[in-house]
PDB file of C-alpha atoms in Angstrom:
ATOM      1  CA  MET A   1     148.701-126.408   3.940  1.00 50.00           C
ATOM      2  CA  THR A   2     152.061-128.062   3.338  1.00 60.00           C
ATOM      3  CA  ASP A   3     154.171-130.783   4.858  1.00 80.00           C
ATOM      4  CA  GLU A   4     156.924-128.310   5.766  1.00 91.00           C
ATOM      5  CA  PRO A   5     158.076-128.256   9.394  1.00 97.00           C
ATOM      6  CA  VAL A   6     156.385-125.681  11.602  1.00 98.00           C
ATOM      7  CA  LEU A   7     159.785-124.450  12.774  1.00 98.00           C
ATOM      8  CA  LEU A   8     162.810-123.985  10.541  1.00 98.00           C
ATOM      9  CA  ALA A   9     166.335-123.979  11.993  1.00 98.00           C
ATOM     10  CA  GLY A  10     169.577-123.004  10.311  1.00 97.00           C
ATOM     11  CA  ASP A  11     173.126-122.337  11.495  1.00 97.00           C
ATOM     12  CA  THR A  12     175.652-119.866  10.073  1.00 96.00           C
ATOM     13  CA  GLN A  13     178.992-119.253  11.791  1.00 94.00           C
ATOM     14  CA  GLY A  14     177.732-119.836  15.303  1.00 96.00           C
ATOM     15  CA  VAL A  15     174.372-118.123  14.776  1.00 98.00           C
ATOM     16  CA  ARG A  16     171.229-120.241  14.866  1.00 98.00           C
ATOM     17  CA  THR A  17     168.114-118.834  13.217  1.00 98.00           C
ATOM     18  CA  LEU A  18     164.721-120.206  14.252  1.00 98.00           C
ATOM     19  CA  THR A  19     161.887-119.309  11.892  1.00 98.00           C
ATOM     20  CA  LEU A  20     158.256-119.772  12.880  1.00 98.00           C
ATOM     21  CA  ASN A  21     156.861-121.403   9.754  1.00 98.00           C
ATOM     22  CA  ARG A  22     153.066-121.295   9.649  1.00 97.00           C
ATOM     23  CA  PRO A  23     152.668-118.385   7.228  1.00 97.00           C
ATOM     24  CA  HIS A  24     149.113-119.413   6.285  1.00 95.00           C
ATOM     25  CA  ARG A  25     148.162-118.520   9.891  1.00 95.00           C
ATOM     26  CA  ARG A  26     150.567-115.583  10.191  1.00 97.00           C
ATOM     27  CA  ASN A  27     152.716-117.911  12.292  1.00 98.00           C
ATOM     28  CA  ALA A  28     150.104-118.432  14.986  1.00 97.00           C
ATOM     29  CA  ILE A  29     151.587-120.883  17.462  1.00 96.00           C
ATOM     30  CA  ASP A  30     149.775-124.185  17.921  1.00 95.00           C
ATOM     31  CA  ALA A  31     150.681-127.137  20.143  1.00 94.00           C
ATOM     32  CA  GLU A  32     153.049-128.570  17.525  1.00 95.00           C
ATOM     33  CA  LEU A  33     154.928-125.298  17.191  1.00 97.00           C
ATOM     34  CA  TRP A  34     155.145-124.808  20.975  1.00 96.00           C
ATOM     35  CA  ALA A  35     156.667-128.289  21.241  1.00 96.00           C
ATOM     36  CA  ALA A  36     159.083-127.562  18.398  1.00 98.00           C
ATOM     37  CA  LEU A  37     160.177-124.314  20.059  1.00 98.00           C
ATOM     38  CA  ARG A  38     160.751-126.061  23.379  1.00 97.00           C
ATOM     39  CA  HIS A  39     162.913-128.685  21.684  1.00 98.00           C
ATOM     40  CA  ALA A  40     164.833-126.139  19.585  1.00 98.00           C
ATOM     41  CA  LEU A  41     165.592-123.827  22.510  1.00 98.00           C
ATOM     42  CA  THR A  42     166.754-126.765  24.627  1.00 97.00           C
ATOM     43  CA  GLU A  43     169.088-127.807  21.814  1.00 97.00           C
ATOM     44  CA  ALA A  44     170.403-124.268  21.378  1.00 97.00           C
ATOM     45  CA  ALA A  45     171.340-124.128  25.059  1.00 93.00           C
ATOM     46  CA  ASN A  46     173.324-127.359  24.751  1.00 92.00           C
ATOM     47  CA  ASP A  47     174.824-127.020  21.264  1.00 92.00           C
ATOM     48  CA  ASP A  48     177.809-124.940  20.169  1.00 91.00           C
ATOM     49  CA  VAL A  49     175.632-121.911  19.387  1.00 96.00           C
ATOM     50  CA  ARG A  50     176.886-118.401  20.108  1.00 98.00           C
ATOM     51  CA  ALA A  51     173.786-116.317  19.214  1.00 98.00           C
ATOM     52  CA  LEU A  52     170.174-116.969  18.259  1.00 98.00           C
ATOM     53  CA  VAL A  53     167.777-115.144  15.934  1.00 98.00           C
ATOM     54  CA  LEU A  54     164.023-115.688  16.238  1.00 98.00           C
ATOM     55  CA  THR A  55     161.838-114.628  13.321  1.00 98.00           C
ATOM     56  CA  GLY A  56     158.769-115.575  11.293  1.00 98.00           C
ATOM     57  CA  ALA A  57     158.110-116.690   7.737  1.00 98.00           C
ATOM     58  CA  GLY A  58     155.879-115.065   5.147  1.00 97.00           C
ATOM     59  CA  GLY A  59     156.140-111.441   6.219  1.00 96.00           C
ATOM     60  CA  ALA A  60     154.845-111.835   9.789  1.00 98.00           C
ATOM     61  CA  PHE A  61     156.532-112.526  13.101  1.00 98.00           C
ATOM     62  CA  SER A  62     153.624-114.178  14.907  1.00 98.00           C
ATOM     63  CA  SER A  63     149.923-113.512  15.416  1.00 97.00           C
ATOM     64  CA  GLY A  64     150.131-115.171  18.830  1.00 96.00           C
ATOM     65  CA  ALA A  65     148.791-118.446  20.140  1.00 92.00           C
ATOM     66  CA  ASP A  66     146.543-120.199  17.616  1.00 92.00           C
ATOM     67  CA  ILE A  67     143.112-119.957  19.240  1.00 82.00           C
ATOM     68  CA  ARG A  68     141.537-121.722  16.257  1.00 81.00           C
ATOM     69  CA  ALA A  69     143.658-124.838  16.665  1.00 79.00           C
ATOM     70  CA  ASP A  70     141.860-128.078  17.523  1.00 76.00           C
ATOM     71  CA  ASP A  71     143.403-128.522  20.950  1.00 79.00           C
ATOM     72  CA  THR A  72     141.369-130.388  23.553  1.00 79.00           C
ATOM     73  CA  ARG A  73     143.975-130.166  26.311  1.00 81.00           C
ATOM     74  CA  ASP A  74     142.999-128.437  29.538  1.00 86.00           C
ATOM     75  CA  PRO A  75     144.145-124.798  29.933  1.00 87.00           C
ATOM     76  CA  LEU A  76     146.770-125.564  32.594  1.00 88.00           C
ATOM     77  CA  THR A  77     148.445-128.128  30.345  1.00 88.00           C
ATOM     78  CA  LYS A  78     148.517-125.607  27.506  1.00 88.00           C
ATOM     79  CA  MET A  79     149.965-122.949  29.787  1.00 93.00           C
ATOM     80  CA  ARG A  80     152.760-125.275  30.888  1.00 93.00           C
ATOM     81  CA  ASP A  81     153.889-125.465  27.252  1.00 92.00           C
ATOM     82  CA  LEU A  82     153.861-121.664  26.935  1.00 94.00           C
ATOM     83  CA  ASN A  83     155.681-121.222  30.230  1.00 97.00           C
ATOM     84  CA  ASP A  84     158.350-123.805  29.347  1.00 97.00           C
ATOM     85  CA  VAL A  85     159.164-121.981  26.111  1.00 98.00           C
ATOM     86  CA  THR A  86     159.109-118.571  27.801  1.00 98.00           C
ATOM     87  CA  LEU A  87     161.566-119.664  30.496  1.00 98.00           C
ATOM     88  CA  LEU A  88     163.858-121.439  28.033  1.00 98.00           C
ATOM     89  CA  LEU A  89     164.077-118.317  25.871  1.00 98.00           C
ATOM     90  CA  HIS A  90     164.586-115.987  28.839  1.00 97.00           C
ATOM     91  CA  GLU A  91     167.258-118.167  30.450  1.00 96.00           C
ATOM     92  CA  LEU A  92     169.103-119.073  27.256  1.00 97.00           C
ATOM     93  CA  PRO A  93     172.804-118.459  28.088  1.00 97.00           C
ATOM     94  CA  LEU A  94     173.537-116.684  24.804  1.00 98.00           C
ATOM     95  CA  PRO A  95     172.406-113.448  23.130  1.00 98.00           C
ATOM     96  CA  THR A  96     169.057-113.550  21.342  1.00 98.00           C
ATOM     97  CA  VAL A  97     167.614-111.262  18.659  1.00 98.00           C
ATOM     98  CA  ALA A  98     164.012-111.005  17.493  1.00 98.00           C
ATOM     99  CA  LYS A  99     163.663-110.004  13.827  1.00 98.00           C
ATOM    100  CA  VAL A 100     160.129-108.652  13.466  1.00 98.00           C
ATOM    101  CA  THR A 101     158.289-108.021  10.235  1.00 98.00           C
ATOM    102  CA  GLY A 102     154.524-107.688   9.987  1.00 98.00           C
ATOM    103  CA  VAL A 103     152.483-108.505  13.068  1.00 98.00           C
ATOM    104  CA  ALA A 104     153.773-109.467  16.487  1.00 98.00           C
ATOM    105  CA  VAL A 105     150.780-109.750  18.791  1.00 98.00           C
ATOM    106  CA  GLY A 106     149.816-111.515  21.992  1.00 98.00           C
ATOM    107  CA  ALA A 107     152.113-114.389  22.873  1.00 97.00           C
ATOM    108  CA  GLY A 108     154.008-113.693  19.656  1.00 98.00           C
ATOM    109  CA  TRP A 109     154.922-110.190  20.783  1.00 98.00           C
ATOM    110  CA  ASN A 110     155.905-111.424  24.232  1.00 98.00           C
ATOM    111  CA  LEU A 111     158.230-113.995  22.664  1.00 98.00           C
ATOM    112  CA  ALA A 112     159.887-111.139  20.776  1.00 98.00           C
ATOM    113  CA  LEU A 113     160.146-109.126  24.006  1.00 98.00           C
ATOM    114  CA  GLY A 114     161.724-112.175  25.646  1.00 97.00           C
ATOM    115  CA  CYS A 115     164.669-111.804  23.288  1.00 98.00           C
ATOM    116  CA  ASP A 116     167.574-109.592  24.338  1.00 98.00           C
ATOM    117  CA  LEU A 117     167.313-107.266  21.332  1.00 98.00           C
ATOM    118  CA  VAL A 118     164.456-106.537  18.919  1.00 98.00           C
ATOM    119  CA  VAL A 119     164.894-105.330  15.329  1.00 98.00           C
ATOM    120  CA  ALA A 120     161.731-104.382  13.437  1.00 98.00           C
ATOM    121  CA  THR A 121     160.754-102.982  10.073  1.00 98.00           C
ATOM    122  CA  PRO A 122     158.722 -99.747   9.853  1.00 98.00           C
ATOM    123  CA  GLY A 123     155.615-101.713   8.893  1.00 98.00           C
ATOM    124  CA  ALA A 124     155.701-103.961  11.957  1.00 98.00           C
ATOM    125  CA  ARG A 125     152.656-103.809  14.226  1.00 98.00           C
ATOM    126  CA  PHE A 126     152.419-104.822  17.873  1.00 98.00           C
ATOM    127  CA  SER A 127     149.557-105.527  20.247  1.00 98.00           C
ATOM    128  CA  GLN A 128     148.916-107.076  23.642  1.00 98.00           C
ATOM    129  CA  ILE A 129     145.735-108.407  22.108  1.00 97.00           C
ATOM    130  CA  PHE A 130     144.694-110.585  25.046  1.00 98.00           C
ATOM    131  CA  ALA A 131     141.903-108.347  26.392  1.00 98.00           C
ATOM    132  CA  ARG A 132     140.159-108.491  23.006  1.00 97.00           C
ATOM    133  CA  ARG A 133     140.054-112.266  23.394  1.00 95.00           C
ATOM    134  CA  GLY A 134     138.763-112.204  26.969  1.00 96.00           C
ATOM    135  CA  LEU A 135     142.196-113.164  28.286  1.00 96.00           C
ATOM    136  CA  SER A 136     145.003-111.704  30.372  1.00 97.00           C
ATOM    137  CA  PRO A 137     148.602-111.533  29.089  1.00 97.00           C
ATOM    138  CA  ASP A 138     150.819-114.611  29.141  1.00 97.00           C
ATOM    139  CA  CYS A 139     154.278-115.633  27.918  1.00 97.00           C
ATOM    140  CA  GLY A 140     155.779-113.322  30.529  1.00 97.00           C
ATOM    141  CA  GLY A 141     154.012-110.172  29.374  1.00 98.00           C
ATOM    142  CA  THR A 142     152.972-109.059  32.858  1.00 98.00           C
ATOM    143  CA  TRP A 143     156.595-109.416  34.029  1.00 97.00           C
ATOM    144  CA  LEU A 144     158.320-107.948  30.977  1.00 97.00           C
ATOM    145  CA  LEU A 145     156.151-104.931  30.187  1.00 98.00           C
ATOM    146  CA  PRO A 146     156.425-103.051  33.515  1.00 97.00           C
ATOM    147  CA  LYS A 147     160.197-103.515  33.472  1.00 96.00           C
ATOM    148  CA  LEU A 148     160.498-102.198  29.931  1.00 97.00           C
ATOM    149  CA  VAL A 149     157.939 -99.364  29.838  1.00 97.00           C
ATOM    150  CA  GLY A 150     156.905 -98.715  33.453  1.00 97.00           C
ATOM    151  CA  LEU A 151     153.680 -99.679  35.181  1.00 97.00           C
ATOM    152  CA  GLN A 152     151.373 -97.046  33.694  1.00 98.00           C
ATOM    153  CA  GLN A 153     152.294 -97.690  30.049  1.00 98.00           C
ATOM    154  CA  ALA A 154     152.184-101.441  30.717  1.00 98.00           C
ATOM    155  CA  LYS A 155     148.602-101.038  31.950  1.00 98.00           C
ATOM    156  CA  ARG A 156     147.721 -98.974  28.896  1.00 98.00           C
ATOM    157  CA  LEU A 157     149.049-101.629  26.507  1.00 98.00           C
ATOM    158  CA  ALA A 158     147.506-104.557  28.371  1.00 98.00           C
ATOM    159  CA  LEU A 159     144.119-103.093  29.335  1.00 98.00           C
ATOM    160  CA  LEU A 160     143.325-101.336  26.055  1.00 98.00           C
ATOM    161  CA  ALA A 161     144.988-103.930  23.780  1.00 98.00           C
ATOM    162  CA  GLU A 162     145.883-101.146  21.361  1.00 97.00           C
ATOM    163  CA  THR A 163     147.935-101.772  18.236  1.00 98.00           C
ATOM    164  CA  ILE A 164     151.080 -99.664  18.006  1.00 98.00           C
ATOM    165  CA  ASP A 165     153.555 -99.220  15.171  1.00 98.00           C
ATOM    166  CA  ALA A 166     157.283 -99.845  15.167  1.00 98.00           C
ATOM    167  CA  GLU A 167     158.296 -96.247  15.858  1.00 98.00           C
ATOM    168  CA  GLU A 168     156.035 -95.985  18.896  1.00 98.00           C
ATOM    169  CA  ALA A 169     157.290 -99.357  20.109  1.00 98.00           C
ATOM    170  CA  ARG A 170     160.849 -98.052  19.764  1.00 98.00           C
ATOM    171  CA  SER A 171     159.991 -94.868  21.662  1.00 98.00           C
ATOM    172  CA  LEU A 172     158.640 -97.051  24.486  1.00 98.00           C
ATOM    173  CA  HIS A 173     161.840 -99.151  24.504  1.00 97.00           C
ATOM    174  CA  LEU A 174     159.993-102.214  23.203  1.00 98.00           C
ATOM    175  CA  VAL A 175     162.000-102.247  19.957  1.00 98.00           C
ATOM    176  CA  THR A 176     165.747-101.677  19.878  1.00 98.00           C
ATOM    177  CA  TRP A 177     166.101-100.628  16.224  1.00 98.00           C
ATOM    178  CA  VAL A 178     163.715 -99.881  13.357  1.00 98.00           C
ATOM    179  CA  VAL A 179     165.343-100.798  10.042  1.00 98.00           C
ATOM    180  CA  PRO A 180     163.977-100.488   6.478  1.00 98.00           C
ATOM    181  CA  ASP A 181     162.597-103.680   4.954  1.00 98.00           C
ATOM    182  CA  GLU A 182     165.344-103.929   2.362  1.00 98.00           C
ATOM    183  CA  ARG A 183     168.069-103.692   5.024  1.00 98.00           C
ATOM    184  CA  ILE A 184     166.746-105.792   7.879  1.00 98.00           C
ATOM    185  CA  ASP A 185     168.187-109.142   6.757  1.00 98.00           C
ATOM    186  CA  ALA A 186     171.706-107.758   6.402  1.00 98.00           C
ATOM    187  CA  TYR A 187     171.333-105.719   9.581  1.00 98.00           C
ATOM    188  CA  VAL A 188     170.319-108.705  11.707  1.00 98.00           C
ATOM    189  CA  THR A 189     172.966-110.918  10.093  1.00 98.00           C
ATOM    190  CA  ASP A 190     175.671-108.402  11.022  1.00 98.00           C
ATOM    191  CA  LEU A 191     174.250-107.877  14.516  1.00 98.00           C
ATOM    192  CA  ALA A 192     174.059-111.609  15.253  1.00 98.00           C
ATOM    193  CA  ALA A 193     177.600-112.128  13.922  1.00 98.00           C
ATOM    194  CA  ARG A 194     178.909-109.433  16.269  1.00 98.00           C
ATOM    195  CA  LEU A 195     177.160-111.059  19.208  1.00 98.00           C
ATOM    196  CA  ALA A 196     178.414-114.501  18.217  1.00 98.00           C
ATOM    197  CA  ALA A 197     181.983-113.150  18.104  1.00 98.00           C
ATOM    198  CA  GLY A 198     181.774-111.941  21.701  1.00 98.00           C
ATOM    199  CA  PRO A 199     183.127-113.763  24.760  1.00 98.00           C
ATOM    200  CA  PRO A 200     180.470-116.452  25.370  1.00 97.00           C
ATOM    201  CA  VAL A 201     181.020-116.942  29.093  1.00 97.00           C
ATOM    202  CA  ALA A 202     181.116-113.219  29.825  1.00 98.00           C
ATOM    203  CA  LEU A 203     178.029-112.517  27.704  1.00 98.00           C
ATOM    204  CA  ALA A 204     176.073-115.318  29.370  1.00 97.00           C
ATOM    205  CA  GLN A 205     176.957-113.955  32.794  1.00 97.00           C
ATOM    206  CA  THR A 206     176.216-110.365  31.762  1.00 98.00           C
ATOM    207  CA  LYS A 207     172.774-111.411  30.576  1.00 97.00           C
ATOM    208  CA  ALA A 208     172.055-113.263  33.831  1.00 97.00           C
ATOM    209  CA  LEU A 209     173.312-110.368  35.963  1.00 98.00           C
ATOM    210  CA  LEU A 210     171.063-107.889  34.152  1.00 97.00           C
ATOM    211  CA  HIS A 211     168.030-110.181  34.351  1.00 95.00           C
ATOM    212  CA  GLU A 212     168.467-110.631  38.088  1.00 95.00           C
ATOM    213  CA  SER A 213     169.404-107.031  38.892  1.00 95.00           C
ATOM    214  CA  SER A 214     165.936-105.749  39.787  1.00 90.00           C
ATOM    215  CA  GLY A 215     165.600-108.270  42.594  1.00 92.00           C
ATOM    216  CA  ARG A 216     168.960-107.447  44.172  1.00 96.00           C
ATOM    217  CA  SER A 217     170.306-104.769  46.442  1.00 97.00           C
ATOM    218  CA  LEU A 218     173.470-102.973  45.351  1.00 97.00           C
ATOM    219  CA  ARG A 219     175.450-105.054  47.849  1.00 97.00           C
ATOM    220  CA  GLU A 220     174.039-108.265  46.372  1.00 97.00           C
ATOM    221  CA  ALA A 221     174.675-107.052  42.813  1.00 97.00           C
ATOM    222  CA  LEU A 222     178.302-106.268  43.630  1.00 98.00           C
ATOM    223  CA  ALA A 223     178.791-109.716  45.134  1.00 98.00           C
ATOM    224  CA  ALA A 224     177.250-111.329  42.048  1.00 98.00           C
ATOM    225  CA  GLU A 225     179.487-109.234  39.772  1.00 98.00           C
ATOM    226  CA  ALA A 226     182.568-110.275  41.717  1.00 98.00           C
ATOM    227  CA  SER A 227     181.640-113.947  41.373  1.00 97.00           C
ATOM    228  CA  ALA A 228     181.055-113.491  37.645  1.00 98.00           C
ATOM    229  CA  GLN A 229     184.423-111.805  37.150  1.00 97.00           C
ATOM    230  CA  ALA A 230     186.163-114.668  38.939  1.00 97.00           C
ATOM    231  CA  VAL A 231     184.639-117.040  36.400  1.00 97.00           C
ATOM    232  CA  ASN A 232     185.597-114.741  33.510  1.00 97.00           C
ATOM    233  CA  PHE A 233     189.230-114.559  34.639  1.00 97.00           C
ATOM    234  CA  ALA A 234     189.295-118.362  34.640  1.00 97.00           C
ATOM    235  CA  THR A 235     188.729-118.365  30.865  1.00 97.00           C
ATOM    236  CA  THR A 236     191.237-117.825  28.082  1.00 97.00           C
ATOM    237  CA  ASP A 237     189.136-114.925  26.787  1.00 97.00           C
ATOM    238  CA  VAL A 238     190.592-112.359  29.188  1.00 97.00           C
ATOM    239  CA  PRO A 239     194.258-112.858  28.199  1.00 96.00           C
ATOM    240  CA  GLU A 240     193.135-113.131  24.563  1.00 97.00           C
ATOM    241  CA  ALA A 241     191.426-109.741  24.847  1.00 97.00           C
ATOM    242  CA  TYR A 242     194.546-108.201  26.349  1.00 97.00           C
ATOM    243  CA  ALA A 243     196.770-109.752  23.661  1.00 97.00           C
ATOM    244  CA  ALA A 244     194.465-108.553  20.883  1.00 97.00           C
ATOM    245  CA  PHE A 245     194.541-105.023  22.323  1.00 97.00           C
ATOM    246  CA  VAL A 246     198.336-104.981  22.391  1.00 97.00           C
ATOM    247  CA  GLU A 247     198.614-106.524  18.928  1.00 97.00           C
ATOM    248  CA  LYS A 248     195.926-104.185  17.512  1.00 97.00           C
ATOM    249  CA  ARG A 249     193.731-106.977  16.150  1.00 97.00           C
ATOM    250  CA  GLU A 250     190.251-108.348  16.762  1.00 96.00           C
ATOM    251  CA  PRO A 251     190.129-110.897  19.600  1.00 97.00           C
ATOM    252  CA  HIS A 252     189.131-114.511  19.007  1.00 97.00           C
ATOM    253  CA  PHE A 253     186.954-115.545  21.922  1.00 98.00           C
ATOM    254  CA  THR A 254     186.229-119.207  22.648  1.00 96.00           C
ATOM    255  CA  GLY A 255     185.055-119.363  26.248  1.00 95.00           C
ATOM    256  CA  ASP A 256     187.640-122.056  26.984  1.00 96.00           C
ATOM    257  CA  ARG A 257     188.868-122.505  30.523  1.00 91.00           C
ATOM    258  CA  HIS A 258     192.524-122.106  31.422  1.00 77.00           C
ATOM    259  CA  ARG A 259     194.361-125.388  31.433  1.00 57.00           C
ATOM    260  CA  GLN A 260     195.421-126.184  34.948  1.00 55.00           C
ATOM    261  CA  PRO A 261     199.154-126.951  35.222  1.00 45.00           C
ATOM    262  CA  PRO A 262     199.896-130.495  36.405  1.00 42.00           C
ATOM    263  CA  SER A 263     200.127-130.655  40.141  1.00 46.00           C
ATOM    264  CA  LYS A 264     203.563-131.319  41.561  1.00 47.00           C
ATOM    265  CA  ALA A 265     203.954-133.943  44.239  1.00 43.00           C
ATOM    266  CA  PRO A 266     205.178-132.417  47.502  1.00 44.00           C
ATOM    267  CA  LYS A 267     208.732-133.152  48.419  1.00 48.00           C
ATOM    268  CA  ASP A 268     209.165-135.905  50.975  1.00 45.00           C
ATOM    269  CA  THR A 269     211.177-134.315  53.771  1.00 41.00           C
ATOM    270  CA  SER A 270     210.673-137.085  56.264  1.00 41.00           C
ATOM    271  CA  CYS A 271     214.238-138.402  55.749  1.00 39.00           C
ATOM    272  CA  VAL A 272     216.010-135.064  55.610  1.00 38.00           C
ATOM    273  CA  LYS A 273     218.773-134.900  58.200  1.00 39.00           C
ATOM    274  CA  GLN A 274     218.414-132.248  60.793  1.00 35.00           C
TER     275      GLN A 274
END
């Protein structure tokens, strides 16, 4: 045991990296770490952060909620903490990447699935372990899994609580890329930098549109897209993208709004001779 914080945070060129830091418990998440995640995700939504990476220390992503922790709170209070973090991560208005090494099981795996993109090493292992603990999935697992893999595969993963490897997870669309151990740090750094360089307002709206798409009709989706584009055209990023295309350079996106020209007072025509 050490006095190190249970969650490490670091910023590099608009990218914030949050590292679950309980390696002695394979980054099992206790009440202190849930609280730290809630605070960190709230800050990320309000700070000048353009992309977020979630990972774990000591060669593991997370072994899930810490069932050995001395926590006397009632189950509903505990679940409120889990749900707060799950919603904050899902609704974060910026791109998120899970960097997974080692185990990602239970609530830990569902936190990774709550990120927009998942990069894993070949040795990563995943499990919806809840049934082995006499529990049902939480942290959004019952909502995420059917959308990602379909209902039948979701039932297989949740009911049997099998452990699958990174390649199978990728084949089921639960991992975006599998990258060798020696390359994953550089790979995620480059990926996060590319996301951070994107148009922040447009990316936030794209993420929200995709998240809400399954509950909309085509007519409703088109209306939502039109509203989003109106907001995008009100930023300086659209003319910047056009200028960069013409000038054959990379665009510099800021998400700034157009400055409104000063309003001109209407002419007083009350004394004009007829």
